[in-house]
Structure formats: structure tokens, C-alpha cells
PDB file of C-alpha atoms in Angstrom:
ATOM      1  CA  MET A   1      29.614   1.908   7.872  1.00  0.00           C
ATOM      2  CA  PRO A   2      26.325   0.448   9.192  1.00  0.00           C
ATOM      3  CA  MET A   3      24.274   2.797  11.319  1.00  0.00           C
ATOM      4  CA  LYS A   4      23.651   1.863  14.953  1.00  0.00           C
ATOM      5  CA  GLN A   5      20.066   0.919  15.707  1.00  0.00           C
ATOM      6  CA  TYR A   6      18.998   1.695  19.244  1.00  0.00           C
ATOM      7  CA  VAL A   7      16.093  -0.761  19.619  1.00  0.00           C
ATOM      8  CA  THR A   8      14.814  -4.060  18.262  1.00  0.00           C
ATOM      9  CA  VAL A   9      11.304  -5.068  17.226  1.00  0.00           C
ATOM     10  CA  GLU A  10      11.077  -7.160  20.408  1.00  0.00           C
ATOM     11  CA  GLU A  11      11.939  -4.127  22.548  1.00  0.00           C
ATOM     12  CA  ILE A  12       9.228  -2.118  20.792  1.00  0.00           C
ATOM     13  CA  GLU A  13       6.699  -4.864  21.559  1.00  0.00           C
ATOM     14  CA  ASN A  14       7.720  -5.105  25.236  1.00  0.00           C
ATOM     15  CA  GLY A  15       5.463  -2.833  27.238  1.00  0.00           C
ATOM     16  CA  TYR A  16       3.391  -2.037  24.155  1.00  0.00           C
ATOM     17  CA  ARG A  17       1.746  -4.944  22.320  1.00  0.00           C
ATOM     18  CA  LYS A  18       2.500  -7.820  19.964  1.00  0.00           C
ATOM     19  CA  LEU A  19       2.887  -6.450  16.441  1.00  0.00           C
ATOM     20  CA  SER A  20       1.329  -8.066  13.388  1.00  0.00           C
ATOM     21  CA  GLU A  21       3.616  -9.380  10.636  1.00  0.00           C
ATOM     22  CA  ASP A  22       3.014  -6.232   8.569  1.00  0.00           C
ATOM     23  CA  GLU A  23       3.695  -4.002  11.576  1.00  0.00           C
ATOM     24  CA  SER A  24       6.896  -5.939  12.357  1.00  0.00           C
ATOM     25  CA  ARG A  25       8.180  -5.353   8.820  1.00  0.00           C
ATOM     26  CA  LEU A  26       7.230  -1.683   9.079  1.00  0.00           C
ATOM     27  CA  CYS A  27       8.876  -1.532  12.498  1.00  0.00           C
ATOM     28  CA  ASP A  28      12.234  -2.615  11.033  1.00  0.00           C
ATOM     29  CA  ASP A  29      12.136   0.342   8.642  1.00  0.00           C
ATOM     30  CA  LEU A  30      10.966   2.716  11.379  1.00  0.00           C
ATOM     31  CA  ILE A  31      13.836   1.629  13.643  1.00  0.00           C
ATOM     32  CA  ALA A  32      16.369   2.548  10.954  1.00  0.00           C
ATOM     33  CA  GLU A  33      14.634   5.861  10.269  1.00  0.00           C
ATOM     34  CA  ALA A  34      14.332   6.777  13.961  1.00  0.00           C
ATOM     35  CA  SER A  35      17.983   5.917  14.604  1.00  0.00           C
ATOM     36  CA  THR A  36      19.076   8.120  11.708  1.00  0.00           C
ATOM     37  CA  LEU A  37      16.970  11.053  12.938  1.00  0.00           C
ATOM     38  CA  ILE A  38      18.241  10.678  16.503  1.00  0.00           C
ATOM     39  CA  ASP A  39      21.881  10.626  15.401  1.00  0.00           C
ATOM     40  CA  ALA A  40      21.354  13.569  13.059  1.00  0.00           C
ATOM     41  CA  TYR A  41      19.865  15.550  15.939  1.00  0.00           C
ATOM     42  CA  ALA A  42      22.074  14.480  18.860  1.00  0.00           C
ATOM     43  CA  LEU A  43      24.910  12.131  17.967  1.00  0.00           C
ATOM     44  CA  SER A  44      26.601  12.457  21.366  1.00  0.00           C
ATOM     45  CA  ALA A  45      23.476  11.928  23.509  1.00  0.00           C
ATOM     46  CA  ASP A  46      23.387   9.119  26.075  1.00  0.00           C
ATOM     47  CA  GLU A  47      22.652   5.676  24.551  1.00  0.00           C
ATOM     48  CA  GLY A  48      19.967   4.933  27.168  1.00  0.00           C
ATOM     49  CA  ILE A  49      18.134   8.154  26.321  1.00  0.00           C
ATOM     50  CA  LYS A  50      18.414   7.352  22.600  1.00  0.00           C
ATOM     51  CA  LYS A  51      16.781   3.958  23.248  1.00  0.00           C
ATOM     52  CA  ILE A  52      13.851   5.540  25.127  1.00  0.00           C
ATOM     53  CA  VAL A  53      13.384   8.209  22.455  1.00  0.00           C
ATOM     54  CA  ALA A  54      13.508   5.620  19.642  1.00  0.00           C
ATOM     55  CA  LYS A  55      10.841   3.500  21.363  1.00  0.00           C
ATOM     56  CA  ARG A  56       8.560   6.507  21.771  1.00  0.00           C
ATOM     57  CA  MET A  57       9.025   7.634  18.152  1.00  0.00           C
ATOM     58  CA  ILE A  58       8.349   4.188  16.700  1.00  0.00           C
ATOM     59  CA  ARG A  59       5.365   3.359  18.911  1.00  0.00           C
ATOM     60  CA  ARG A  60       3.824   6.726  18.035  1.00  0.00           C
ATOM     61  CA  ALA A  61       4.324   6.100  14.305  1.00  0.00           C
ATOM     62  CA  ILE A  62       2.796   2.619  14.516  1.00  0.00           C
ATOM     63  CA  ALA A  63      -0.147   3.843  16.605  1.00  0.00           C
ATOM     64  CA  SER A  64      -0.859   6.683  14.171  1.00  0.00           C
ATOM     65  CA  SER A  65      -0.421   4.647  10.996  1.00  0.00           C
ATOM     66  CA  GLY A  66      -4.167   4.984  10.349  1.00  0.00           C
ATOM     67  CA  ALA A  67      -4.464   1.481   8.902  1.00  0.00           C
ATOM     68  CA  GLY A  68      -4.916   3.034   5.455  1.00  0.00           C
ATOM     69  CA  THR A  69      -7.815   5.289   6.457  1.00  0.00           C
ATOM     70  CA  VAL A  70      -5.761   8.494   6.574  1.00  0.00           C
ATOM     71  CA  PRO A  71      -3.079   9.379   4.003  1.00  0.00           C
ATOM     72  CA  PHE A  72       0.538   8.964   5.161  1.00  0.00           C
ATOM     73  CA  GLY A  73       1.988  12.260   6.351  1.00  0.00           C
ATOM     74  CA  SER A  74      -1.395  13.919   6.937  1.00  0.00           C
ATOM     75  CA  ASN A  75      -1.729  16.402   9.760  1.00  0.00           C
ATOM     76  CA  GLY A  76      -5.291  17.585   9.137  1.00  0.00           C
ATOM     77  CA  GLY A  77      -8.156  17.690   6.713  1.00  0.00           C
ATOM     78  CA  THR A  78     -11.653  18.872   5.897  1.00  0.00           C
ATOM     79  CA  VAL A  79     -14.941  16.994   5.933  1.00  0.00           C
ATOM     80  CA  SER A  80     -17.959  18.421   4.114  1.00  0.00           C
ATOM     81  CA  ALA A  81     -21.538  17.389   3.378  1.00  0.00           C
ATOM     82  CA  MET A  82     -24.788  19.142   2.482  1.00  0.00           C
ATOM     83  CA  GLY A  83     -23.302  22.634   2.451  1.00  0.00           C
ATOM     84  CA  TYR A  84     -21.431  22.321   5.749  1.00  0.00           C
ATOM     85  CA  SER A  85     -17.741  21.732   6.208  1.00  0.00           C
ATOM     86  CA  GLN A  86     -15.497  21.090   9.162  1.00  0.00           C
ATOM     87  CA  SER A  87     -11.713  21.283   9.279  1.00  0.00           C
ATOM     88  CA  PHE A  88      -9.527  19.429  11.740  1.00  0.00           C
ATOM     89  CA  THR A  89      -5.869  19.368  12.696  1.00  0.00           C
ATOM     90  CA  MET A  90      -4.017  16.459  14.281  1.00  0.00           C
ATOM     91  CA  THR A  91      -1.190  16.968  16.766  1.00  0.00           C
ATOM     92  CA  GLY A  92       1.268  14.888  14.723  1.00  0.00           C
ATOM     93  CA  THR A  93       1.538  13.562  11.225  1.00  0.00           C
ATOM     94  CA  VAL A  94       0.128  10.142  10.371  1.00  0.00           C
ATOM     95  CA  GLY A  95       2.613   7.274  10.311  1.00  0.00           C
ATOM     96  CA  GLU A  96       5.751   9.410  10.268  1.00  0.00           C
ATOM     97  CA  VAL A  97       8.685   9.157  12.644  1.00  0.00           C
ATOM     98  CA  TYR A  98       9.520  12.507  14.232  1.00  0.00           C
ATOM     99  CA  LEU A  99      11.099  13.966  17.362  1.00  0.00           C
ATOM    100  CA  SER A 100       8.655  15.656  19.721  1.00  0.00           C
ATOM    101  CA  ARG A 101       9.677  18.719  21.726  1.00  0.00           C
ATOM    102  CA  ALA A 102       9.979  16.574  24.879  1.00  0.00           C
ATOM    103  CA  GLU A 103      12.198  14.077  23.045  1.00  0.00           C
ATOM    104  CA  LYS A 104      14.426  16.858  21.738  1.00  0.00           C
ATOM    105  CA  ASN A 105      14.784  18.066  25.327  1.00  0.00           C
ATOM    106  CA  MET A 106      15.637  14.530  26.444  1.00  0.00           C
ATOM    107  CA  LEU A 107      18.376  14.403  23.804  1.00  0.00           C
ATOM    108  CA  GLY A 108      19.852  17.641  25.098  1.00  0.00           C
ATOM    109  CA  SER A 109      18.381  20.557  23.162  1.00  0.00           C
ATOM    110  CA  LYS A 110      17.227  22.487  26.251  1.00  0.00           C
ATOM    111  CA  ALA A 111      19.877  25.145  25.770  1.00  0.00           C
ATOM    112  CA  ARG A 112      19.479  25.526  22.005  1.00  0.00           C
ATOM    113  CA  ILE A 113      17.929  28.801  20.900  1.00  0.00           C
ATOM    114  CA  GLY A 114      17.912  28.324  17.147  1.00  0.00           C
ATOM    115  CA  PHE A 115      21.303  29.614  16.155  1.00  0.00           C
ATOM    116  CA  SER A 116      24.922  29.119  17.084  1.00  0.00           C
ATOM    117  CA  SER A 117      27.454  31.752  17.961  1.00  0.00           C
ATOM    118  CA  SER A 118      31.097  31.324  17.065  1.00  0.00           C
ATOM    119  CA  LEU A 119      31.935  33.403  20.156  1.00  0.00           C
ATOM    120  CA  GLU A 120      30.139  30.950  22.446  1.00  0.00           C
ATOM    121  CA  GLU A 121      31.648  27.955  20.686  1.00  0.00           C
ATOM    122  CA  ALA A 122      35.140  29.427  21.186  1.00  0.00           C
ATOM    123  CA  LYS A 123      34.558  29.582  24.972  1.00  0.00           C
ATOM    124  CA  ALA A 124      33.613  25.903  25.216  1.00  0.00           C
TER     125      ALA A 124
END
């Protein structure tokens, strides 16, 4: 069964910017990946919220793609020269689609604590 995709390339471009041909091809793959992650996390969430979350995830991944200057999936690194070195950490990983804490809350994880209780599930 084909997976539902919550946004189109055109919807990603609206309110953002016109994507290059390479970015448009990448965007198609990112849409599929984001939709899969959203459904795996919150299948029953509102479709409108899923659309907003997908747009945010994909735009973030495109913006952080690094244009080849930073390895895919990087979240930090070290620069050194002449006996000195400096380490840095980035807030997200480069070019990857992921759910931020705010997006998880939007999808309905506010009440999740990290485990499930069969006693609580029986009450629902």
C-alpha cells in the first residue's frame, strides 16, 4: 500500500523559496522520508498538523544540506591549525530529516513520559 505523503514540492517552495532542480529531486525523497517518520511517530495525528510538521522537517533538511561542505549526518566537528584546536557542535544534523521536540509536541507527545503502562492503557 503506498504511503501517504503530506506535502508536495510546490508546497515546500511556497513561503520558502524556489528550489533548484537538484533540490527538487532531493525534496521528493525527503517528503517520503518525513511522511514515514511522522506516521511512525504519530499515525493518528491531525492531517493539518502533519502537513505543517512535514514542511518544517523538509525545509530544515534542505537548509542544512551544507552544499557538500559538511558531511551528511554531521552534528559537530573539530578544526585545528598550528597547535590550536576548536570543537563545535551544531543543533541538528546536516541534511537529515528529523522531528524536533516542538514538532513532537505538535503531533501529540506532550503527555508521553518515555514508557507505557498497561494499567493506564486499560483505563483508556
